[in-house]
Amino acid sequence: MSTKRDNFTSKDKRFMKLALDLARARKGLTGDNPSVGCVIVKKNRIISIGQTGYGGRPHAEHNAILNCFENLKGSKMYITLEPCNHYGKTPPCTNNIIKNKISEVYYSIDDIDVKVKGKSYSILKKNNINVKKGLLKKESINLYKSYYLNRKKKLPYVIGKIALSKDKIIYSDIQKKITNKKSDKLTHYLRLKCDGIMITSKTLNIDNPKLNCRLEGYMQHSPKRIILDKNLKIDLKSYVVKSIKNKNTIIFYNSNNKIKKNFLKKKGALLINQPTQRHKSFNLKKILKKLYMIGIKNLLVEGGDKLTKSFLQKRIFNEFYMFKSSKNLLKENKYVNFTSSDILNTKYYKYKTNFKLGTDKVTIYKN
């Protein structure tokens, strides 16, 4: 049995926990850059905090220094991720740390970015700054799982979500409301944390969804709407089409319907002509690569049964949220069953957690 100690005090861990909370709060809202939390301490007293700015700039360290009204000389800085050390659109954070005579820097894990990785430690050390890393490493690795996947695979981190009744119905034309208000809030939180939300035109035409974040104060951070529409069957009178602006809607298609193409382009949609495979369906992995290239780093898929099954069969989801209501839906007229429970239990069974939201049960599967 190992007796190795991590050499960090309970106060060190408390300050880093706060930095991690700051990073989590901004996660999904920082564009290409990871969400970082920063806490500055002097004589065991917090004198400033900072987070990565919306869209990715300014960096957390810069904000924490800017927010401080005390002399930073001799202070300690706790950062969730290795500080940047190169010139980009902003000067290196290491320069700012050195300039302000911060005496100690604790960061949790190395950045995966090759321009940064592992270099800050020696830069700060050479400037007589005491540097320690590895503080709450496990928690940080979990926090930056999506960021690491983005940089390693050049793909979005993909989260799936489906809501079903007790009798496994995901759509009924008689009773459309399935889950409760608490589940709805979690759904909108997932939308907030993702920069893209994907459905098919079939789901759009049936449900006429808004696909936005409706948490109070955060509607401006709604994800971009991504519609898979091979034959351009999208209803031009739908809410999504009526609310297209500033390329907030991306449509993948493979059709020669010039009238619809011209209409959607004039509205401001980004249309991407995507070739189909032999069986006349899109290659989902190729679509994900294109989405990553145009800035979608975290993708929420709220598709129907068919799209969800395609993602599950190819094991593309990194996380999957299943919201299950305690009520049955009427199996009259038109209804759709969820047919992928067996796939979830065979391909995603290893990492599974459950919790209750009122009368609803939420199961999170992780790949």
CSV table of C-alpha atoms in Angstrom, one decimal:
chain,number,residue,atom,x,y,z
A,1,MET,CA,0.0,0.0,0.0
A,2,SER,CA,1.4,3.4,-1.0
A,3,THR,CA,2.1,6.0,1.7
A,4,LYS,CA,3.1,8.7,-0.7
A,5,ARG,CA,1.9,12.2,0.4
A,6,ASP,CA,1.0,15.0,-2.0
A,7,ASN,CA,2.6,17.7,0.2
A,8,PHE,CA,-0.4,20.0,-0.2
A,9,THR,CA,-2.1,21.5,2.9
A,10,SER,CA,-5.8,21.5,3.5
A,11,LYS,CA,-5.7,25.3,2.8
A,12,ASP,CA,-4.1,24.7,-0.5
A,13,LYS,CA,-6.8,22.2,-1.4
A,14,ARG,CA,-9.5,24.6,-0.3
A,15,PHE,CA,-8.2,27.4,-2.5
A,16,MET,CA,-7.8,25.1,-5.5
A,17,LYS,CA,-11.4,23.9,-5.0
A,18,LEU,CA,-12.6,27.4,-5.3
A,19,ALA,CA,-10.6,27.9,-8.5
A,20,LEU,CA,-12.1,24.7,-9.9
A,21,ASP,CA,-15.6,26.0,-9.0
A,22,LEU,CA,-14.8,29.2,-10.9
A,23,ALA,CA,-13.7,27.2,-13.9
A,24,ARG,CA,-16.7,24.9,-13.9
A,25,ALA,CA,-19.1,27.9,-13.8
A,26,ARG,CA,-17.7,29.3,-17.0
A,27,LYS,CA,-17.1,25.9,-18.8
A,28,GLY,CA,-18.7,25.8,-22.3
A,29,LEU,CA,-18.7,29.6,-22.6
A,30,THR,CA,-15.0,30.2,-23.4
A,31,GLY,CA,-14.9,29.4,-27.1
A,32,ASP,CA,-11.6,27.7,-28.2
A,33,ASN,CA,-9.9,28.4,-24.9
A,34,PRO,CA,-10.4,26.2,-21.8
A,35,SER,CA,-12.3,27.6,-18.9
A,36,VAL,CA,-9.8,28.3,-16.1
A,37,GLY,CA,-10.3,29.4,-12.5
A,38,CYS,CA,-7.7,31.5,-10.6
A,39,VAL,CA,-7.5,32.4,-6.9
A,40,ILE,CA,-4.9,34.8,-5.4
A,41,VAL,CA,-4.0,34.5,-1.7
A,42,LYS,CA,-1.9,36.6,0.6
A,43,LYS,CA,-1.2,35.7,4.3
A,44,ASN,CA,-3.8,32.9,4.0
A,45,ARG,CA,-6.5,35.4,2.9
A,46,ILE,CA,-8.1,35.5,-0.6
A,47,ILE,CA,-7.4,38.9,-2.2
A,48,SER,CA,-8.7,38.2,-5.7
A,49,ILE,CA,-10.3,35.7,-8.0
A,50,GLY,CA,-10.6,35.4,-11.8
A,51,GLN,CA,-12.2,33.3,-14.5
A,52,THR,CA,-11.5,33.0,-18.2
A,53,GLY,CA,-13.6,35.7,-20.0
A,54,TYR,CA,-16.7,34.8,-22.1
A,55,GLY,CA,-15.4,33.8,-25.5
A,56,GLY,CA,-12.0,32.8,-24.1
A,57,ARG,CA,-10.4,36.2,-23.3
A,58,PRO,CA,-9.0,37.7,-21.1
A,59,HIS,CA,-7.5,34.7,-19.3
A,60,ALA,CA,-8.3,33.9,-15.7
A,61,GLU,CA,-4.9,34.9,-14.4
A,62,HIS,CA,-5.1,38.3,-16.1
A,63,ASN,CA,-8.6,38.9,-14.7
A,64,ALA,CA,-7.5,37.9,-11.2
A,65,ILE,CA,-4.6,40.3,-11.3
A,66,LEU,CA,-6.8,43.1,-12.8
A,67,ASN,CA,-9.4,42.5,-10.2
A,68,CYS,CA,-7.0,42.9,-7.3
A,69,PHE,CA,-6.7,46.2,-5.4
A,70,GLU,CA,-3.8,45.1,-3.1
A,71,ASN,CA,-0.1,44.7,-3.6
A,72,LEU,CA,0.5,41.3,-5.2
A,73,LYS,CA,4.1,41.0,-4.1
A,74,GLY,CA,4.6,37.9,-2.1
A,75,SER,CA,1.2,36.4,-2.9
A,76,LYS,CA,0.3,32.9,-4.0
A,77,MET,CA,-1.7,32.1,-7.1
A,78,TYR,CA,-3.8,28.9,-7.5
A,79,ILE,CA,-4.7,28.0,-11.1
A,80,THR,CA,-6.7,25.0,-12.4
A,81,LEU,CA,-4.5,24.7,-15.6
A,82,GLU,CA,-0.9,25.6,-16.5
A,83,PRO,CA,-0.7,29.3,-17.3
A,84,CYS,CA,0.1,30.3,-20.9
A,85,ASN,CA,3.6,31.2,-21.7
A,86,HIS,CA,3.5,32.3,-25.4
A,87,TYR,CA,2.4,35.4,-27.3
A,88,GLY,CA,-1.0,34.9,-29.0
A,89,LYS,CA,-3.8,37.5,-29.1
A,90,THR,CA,-2.7,38.4,-25.6
A,91,PRO,CA,0.7,38.5,-23.8
A,92,PRO,CA,1.7,35.4,-21.8
A,93,CYS,CA,0.2,35.0,-18.4
A,94,THR,CA,3.6,34.0,-17.1
A,95,ASN,CA,4.9,37.5,-17.9
A,96,ASN,CA,2.1,39.0,-15.9
A,97,ILE,CA,2.8,36.7,-12.9
A,98,ILE,CA,6.5,37.6,-13.0
A,99,LYS,CA,5.8,41.3,-13.4
A,100,ASN,CA,3.6,41.5,-10.4
A,101,LYS,CA,6.1,39.6,-8.2
A,102,ILE,CA,3.8,36.8,-7.2
A,103,SER,CA,6.0,34.5,-5.2
A,104,GLU,CA,4.2,31.1,-5.5
A,105,VAL,CA,2.2,29.5,-8.2
A,106,TYR,CA,0.1,26.3,-7.7
A,107,TYR,CA,-1.5,24.8,-10.8
A,108,SER,CA,-3.3,21.5,-11.1
A,109,ILE,CA,-2.3,20.0,-14.5
A,110,ASP,CA,-0.3,20.7,-17.6
A,111,ASP,CA,-2.0,22.2,-20.6
A,112,ILE,CA,-2.3,19.9,-23.6
A,113,ASP,CA,-1.6,22.7,-26.1
A,114,VAL,CA,1.9,22.1,-27.5
A,115,LYS,CA,2.7,25.8,-27.4
A,116,VAL,CA,2.2,25.7,-23.6
A,117,LYS,CA,2.6,22.2,-22.3
A,118,GLY,CA,5.2,21.9,-19.5
A,119,LYS,CA,7.1,25.1,-20.4
A,120,SER,CA,5.6,27.4,-17.7
A,121,TYR,CA,7.1,25.5,-14.9
A,122,SER,CA,10.7,26.2,-15.9
A,123,ILE,CA,9.9,29.8,-17.0
A,124,LEU,CA,8.5,30.6,-13.5
A,125,LYS,CA,11.2,28.7,-11.7
A,126,LYS,CA,13.9,30.7,-13.5
A,127,ASN,CA,12.3,33.8,-12.2
A,128,ASN,CA,12.6,32.6,-8.6
A,129,ILE,CA,8.9,31.7,-8.3
A,130,ASN,CA,8.1,28.7,-6.2
A,131,VAL,CA,6.0,26.4,-8.5
A,132,LYS,CA,4.0,23.3,-7.5
A,133,LYS,CA,1.7,21.3,-9.8
A,134,GLY,CA,-0.6,18.3,-9.3
A,135,LEU,CA,-2.9,19.9,-6.7
A,136,LEU,CA,-6.4,18.2,-7.0
A,137,LYS,CA,-5.1,16.6,-10.2
A,138,LYS,CA,-7.9,14.1,-10.5
A,139,GLU,CA,-10.6,16.7,-10.3
A,140,SER,CA,-8.9,18.8,-12.9
A,141,ILE,CA,-8.5,15.9,-15.3
A,142,ASN,CA,-12.2,15.3,-15.1
A,143,LEU,CA,-13.0,19.0,-15.6
A,144,TYR,CA,-10.8,19.2,-18.7
A,145,LYS,CA,-11.8,15.9,-20.3
A,146,SER,CA,-13.7,17.7,-23.1
A,147,TYR,CA,-10.9,20.2,-23.7
A,148,TYR,CA,-8.3,17.4,-23.9
A,149,LEU,CA,-10.5,15.4,-26.4
A,150,ASN,CA,-11.0,18.6,-28.5
A,151,ARG,CA,-7.2,19.1,-28.8
A,152,LYS,CA,-6.2,15.4,-29.2
A,153,LYS,CA,-8.9,14.3,-31.7
A,154,LYS,CA,-9.9,17.6,-33.3
A,155,LEU,CA,-13.6,16.7,-32.6
A,156,PRO,CA,-16.3,18.1,-30.5
A,157,TYR,CA,-17.1,16.6,-27.1
A,158,VAL,CA,-20.6,15.0,-27.8
A,159,ILE,CA,-23.4,14.8,-25.3
A,160,GLY,CA,-26.6,13.0,-26.0
A,161,LYS,CA,-30.0,13.6,-24.4
A,162,ILE,CA,-33.3,11.9,-24.7
A,163,ALA,CA,-36.5,12.2,-22.6
A,164,LEU,CA,-38.9,9.2,-22.4
A,165,SER,CA,-42.0,8.1,-20.5
A,166,LYS,CA,-42.2,5.2,-18.1
A,167,ASP,CA,-43.4,3.0,-21.0
A,168,LYS,CA,-40.4,4.2,-23.2
A,169,ILE,CA,-42.3,6.6,-25.5
A,170,ILE,CA,-40.3,9.7,-26.7
A,171,TYR,CA,-43.1,11.3,-28.7
A,172,SER,CA,-46.9,11.3,-28.6
A,173,ASP,CA,-49.1,13.6,-30.6
A,174,ILE,CA,-51.6,13.6,-27.8
A,175,GLN,CA,-49.4,14.3,-24.8
A,176,LYS,CA,-46.2,16.1,-25.8
A,177,LYS,CA,-44.9,17.0,-22.4
A,178,ILE,CA,-42.9,14.1,-20.9
A,179,THR,CA,-40.6,15.3,-18.1
A,180,ASN,CA,-41.0,17.8,-15.3
A,181,LYS,CA,-39.8,21.4,-14.8
A,182,LYS,CA,-36.6,20.3,-12.9
A,183,SER,CA,-35.6,18.1,-15.8
A,184,ASP,CA,-36.3,21.0,-18.2
A,185,LYS,CA,-33.9,23.2,-16.2
A,186,LEU,CA,-31.1,20.6,-16.4
A,187,THR,CA,-31.8,20.3,-20.2
A,188,HIS,CA,-31.4,24.1,-20.6
A,189,TYR,CA,-28.2,23.9,-18.4
A,190,LEU,CA,-26.8,21.4,-20.9
A,191,ARG,CA,-27.7,23.7,-23.7
A,192,LEU,CA,-25.9,26.5,-21.9
A,193,LYS,CA,-22.7,24.4,-21.6
A,194,CYS,CA,-22.7,23.4,-25.3
A,195,ASP,CA,-21.9,25.7,-28.3
A,196,GLY,CA,-24.0,23.6,-30.7
A,197,ILE,CA,-27.2,21.6,-30.5
A,198,MET,CA,-28.1,19.0,-33.2
A,199,ILE,CA,-31.4,17.6,-34.4
A,200,THR,CA,-32.8,16.4,-37.8
A,201,SER,CA,-35.2,18.2,-40.0
A,202,LYS,CA,-37.7,15.4,-39.2
A,203,THR,CA,-37.6,16.3,-35.5
A,204,LEU,CA,-37.8,20.0,-36.3
A,205,ASN,CA,-40.8,19.6,-38.5
A,206,ILE,CA,-42.7,17.5,-35.9
A,207,ASP,CA,-41.8,19.4,-32.7
A,208,ASN,CA,-41.1,22.9,-34.0
A,209,PRO,CA,-38.6,23.4,-31.2
A,210,LYS,CA,-36.8,26.7,-30.2
A,211,LEU,CA,-33.4,24.9,-29.5
A,212,ASN,CA,-32.3,27.8,-27.2
A,213,CYS,CA,-31.2,28.2,-23.6
A,214,ARG,CA,-34.1,29.6,-21.5
A,215,LEU,CA,-32.3,29.9,-18.2
A,216,GLU,CA,-32.9,33.4,-16.9
A,217,GLY,CA,-30.0,35.7,-17.8
A,218,TYR,CA,-28.3,33.3,-20.2
A,219,MET,CA,-30.4,33.3,-23.4
A,220,GLN,CA,-27.6,35.2,-25.2
A,221,HIS,CA,-25.5,32.1,-24.7
A,222,SER,CA,-27.8,29.8,-26.6
A,223,PRO,CA,-26.0,27.2,-28.7
A,224,LYS,CA,-25.9,27.3,-32.5
A,225,ARG,CA,-28.6,25.2,-34.1
A,226,ILE,CA,-27.3,22.3,-36.3
A,227,ILE,CA,-29.9,20.7,-38.5
A,228,LEU,CA,-29.2,17.4,-40.5
A,229,ASP,CA,-31.5,17.8,-43.5
A,230,LYS,CA,-30.3,15.7,-46.4
A,231,ASN,CA,-33.2,16.6,-48.7
A,232,LEU,CA,-33.9,20.1,-47.4
A,233,LYS,CA,-37.3,19.2,-46.0
A,234,ILE,CA,-37.1,21.8,-43.3
A,235,ASP,CA,-40.3,23.7,-42.7
A,236,LEU,CA,-39.6,27.3,-43.7
A,237,LYS,CA,-42.4,28.5,-41.3
A,238,SER,CA,-40.7,26.9,-38.3
A,239,TYR,CA,-39.5,28.8,-35.3
A,240,VAL,CA,-35.8,27.9,-36.1
A,241,VAL,CA,-36.0,29.3,-39.6
A,242,LYS,CA,-37.9,32.4,-38.5
A,243,SER,CA,-35.2,33.1,-35.9
A,244,ILE,CA,-32.1,32.6,-38.1
A,245,LYS,CA,-29.5,35.4,-37.6
A,246,ASN,CA,-25.8,35.9,-37.6
A,247,LYS,CA,-25.1,32.3,-38.8
A,248,ASN,CA,-26.6,30.9,-35.6
A,249,THR,CA,-28.1,28.0,-37.7
A,250,ILE,CA,-26.0,25.4,-39.6
A,251,ILE,CA,-27.7,23.1,-42.1
A,252,PHE,CA,-26.1,20.0,-43.5
A,253,TYR,CA,-27.8,19.0,-46.8
A,254,ASN,CA,-27.4,17.1,-50.0
A,255,SER,CA,-30.1,18.5,-52.3
A,256,ASN,CA,-30.5,20.5,-55.5
A,257,ASN,CA,-33.5,22.5,-54.2
A,258,LYS,CA,-32.3,25.9,-55.3
A,259,ILE,CA,-35.4,27.7,-54.0
A,260,LYS,CA,-34.9,26.5,-50.4
A,261,LYS,CA,-31.1,27.0,-50.6
A,262,ASN,CA,-31.4,30.6,-51.7
A,263,PHE,CA,-34.1,31.3,-49.2
A,264,LEU,CA,-32.1,29.9,-46.3
A,265,LYS,CA,-28.9,31.6,-47.4
A,266,LYS,CA,-30.7,35.0,-47.6
A,267,LYS,CA,-32.0,34.4,-44.1
A,268,GLY,CA,-28.4,34.0,-42.9
A,269,ALA,CA,-28.1,30.2,-42.4
A,270,LEU,CA,-24.7,28.5,-43.0
A,271,LEU,CA,-25.4,25.7,-45.5
A,272,ILE,CA,-22.9,22.9,-45.9
A,273,ASN,CA,-23.3,20.5,-48.8
A,274,GLN,CA,-22.4,17.2,-47.3
A,275,PRO,CA,-22.0,14.0,-49.5
A,276,THR,CA,-23.9,11.0,-48.4
A,277,GLN,CA,-22.7,7.4,-47.9
A,278,ARG,CA,-23.7,4.4,-50.0
A,279,HIS,CA,-26.9,3.9,-47.9
A,280,LYS,CA,-27.8,7.6,-48.5
A,281,SER,CA,-27.1,8.8,-45.0
A,282,PHE,CA,-24.5,11.3,-43.7
A,283,ASN,CA,-21.2,10.2,-42.3
A,284,LEU,CA,-21.6,11.5,-38.7
A,285,LYS,CA,-17.9,11.5,-38.0
A,286,LYS,CA,-17.1,13.7,-41.0
A,287,ILE,CA,-19.9,16.1,-39.9
A,288,LEU,CA,-18.3,16.3,-36.4
A,289,LYS,CA,-14.9,17.1,-38.0
A,290,LYS,CA,-16.5,20.0,-39.9
A,291,LEU,CA,-18.2,21.2,-36.9
A,292,TYR,CA,-15.0,21.3,-34.9
A,293,MET,CA,-13.3,23.3,-37.7
A,294,ILE,CA,-16.0,25.9,-37.5
A,295,GLY,CA,-15.8,26.3,-33.8
A,296,ILE,CA,-18.2,23.8,-32.2
A,297,LYS,CA,-16.3,22.3,-29.3
A,298,ASN,CA,-19.1,20.9,-27.2
A,299,LEU,CA,-22.1,19.4,-29.0
A,300,LEU,CA,-25.5,18.4,-27.6
A,301,VAL,CA,-27.5,16.0,-29.7
A,302,GLU,CA,-31.3,16.1,-28.9
A,303,GLY,CA,-32.4,13.9,-31.8
A,304,GLY,CA,-35.2,11.5,-32.2
A,305,ASP,CA,-34.9,7.7,-31.9
A,306,LYS,CA,-33.2,7.2,-35.3
A,307,LEU,CA,-30.4,9.8,-34.9
A,308,THR,CA,-29.8,8.8,-31.3
A,309,LYS,CA,-29.5,5.2,-32.3
A,310,SER,CA,-27.0,6.1,-35.1
A,311,PHE,CA,-24.8,7.9,-32.5
A,312,LEU,CA,-25.1,5.2,-30.0
A,313,GLN,CA,-24.3,2.3,-32.4
A,314,LYS,CA,-21.1,4.1,-33.5
A,315,ARG,CA,-20.3,4.9,-29.9
A,316,ILE,CA,-19.8,8.6,-30.6
A,317,PHE,CA,-21.4,9.9,-27.5
A,318,ASN,CA,-18.9,10.9,-24.8
A,319,GLU,CA,-21.8,11.3,-22.4
A,320,PHE,CA,-25.5,10.4,-22.6
A,321,TYR,CA,-28.4,11.8,-20.5
A,322,MET,CA,-31.6,9.7,-20.3
A,323,PHE,CA,-34.5,11.5,-18.6
A,324,LYS,CA,-37.2,9.0,-17.6
A,325,SER,CA,-40.6,10.2,-16.5
A,326,SER,CA,-42.7,8.4,-13.9
A,327,LYS,CA,-45.8,8.6,-16.1
A,328,ASN,CA,-47.0,6.6,-19.0
A,329,LEU,CA,-48.1,8.2,-22.3
A,330,LEU,CA,-51.1,7.4,-24.2
A,331,LYS,CA,-50.3,5.0,-27.1
A,332,GLU,CA,-53.0,6.4,-29.4
A,333,ASN,CA,-52.7,7.9,-32.8
A,334,LYS,CA,-49.0,8.7,-33.5
A,335,TYR,CA,-46.3,7.8,-31.0
A,336,VAL,CA,-42.6,6.9,-31.1
A,337,ASN,CA,-40.8,4.4,-28.9
A,338,PHE,CA,-37.2,4.6,-27.7
A,339,THR,CA,-35.5,1.6,-29.1
A,340,SER,CA,-31.9,2.0,-28.0
A,341,SER,CA,-32.0,0.9,-24.3
A,342,ASP,CA,-30.2,-2.3,-25.1
A,343,ILE,CA,-27.4,-0.4,-26.9
A,344,LEU,CA,-26.9,1.8,-23.9
A,345,ASN,CA,-26.8,-1.1,-21.5
A,346,THR,CA,-24.2,-3.0,-23.7
A,347,LYS,CA,-22.0,-0.3,-25.0
A,348,TYR,CA,-22.2,2.4,-22.2
A,349,TYR,CA,-22.8,0.2,-19.1
A,350,LYS,CA,-19.5,0.6,-17.4
A,351,TYR,CA,-19.8,4.3,-16.2
A,352,LYS,CA,-23.4,4.9,-15.2
A,353,THR,CA,-24.9,7.2,-12.5
A,354,ASN,CA,-28.5,7.8,-11.5
A,355,PHE,CA,-30.2,10.5,-9.6
A,356,LYS,CA,-33.8,11.8,-9.1
A,357,LEU,CA,-35.2,15.1,-10.2
A,358,GLY,CA,-38.5,15.2,-8.5
A,359,THR,CA,-40.6,12.4,-10.0
A,360,ASP,CA,-38.1,12.0,-12.9
A,361,LYS,CA,-35.1,9.7,-12.9
A,362,VAL,CA,-31.9,10.8,-14.7
A,363,THR,CA,-29.3,8.3,-15.8
A,364,ILE,CA,-25.9,9.5,-17.1
A,365,TYR,CA,-23.9,7.2,-19.2
A,366,LYS,CA,-20.2,7.9,-20.0
A,367,ASN,CA,-18.1,6.4,-22.7
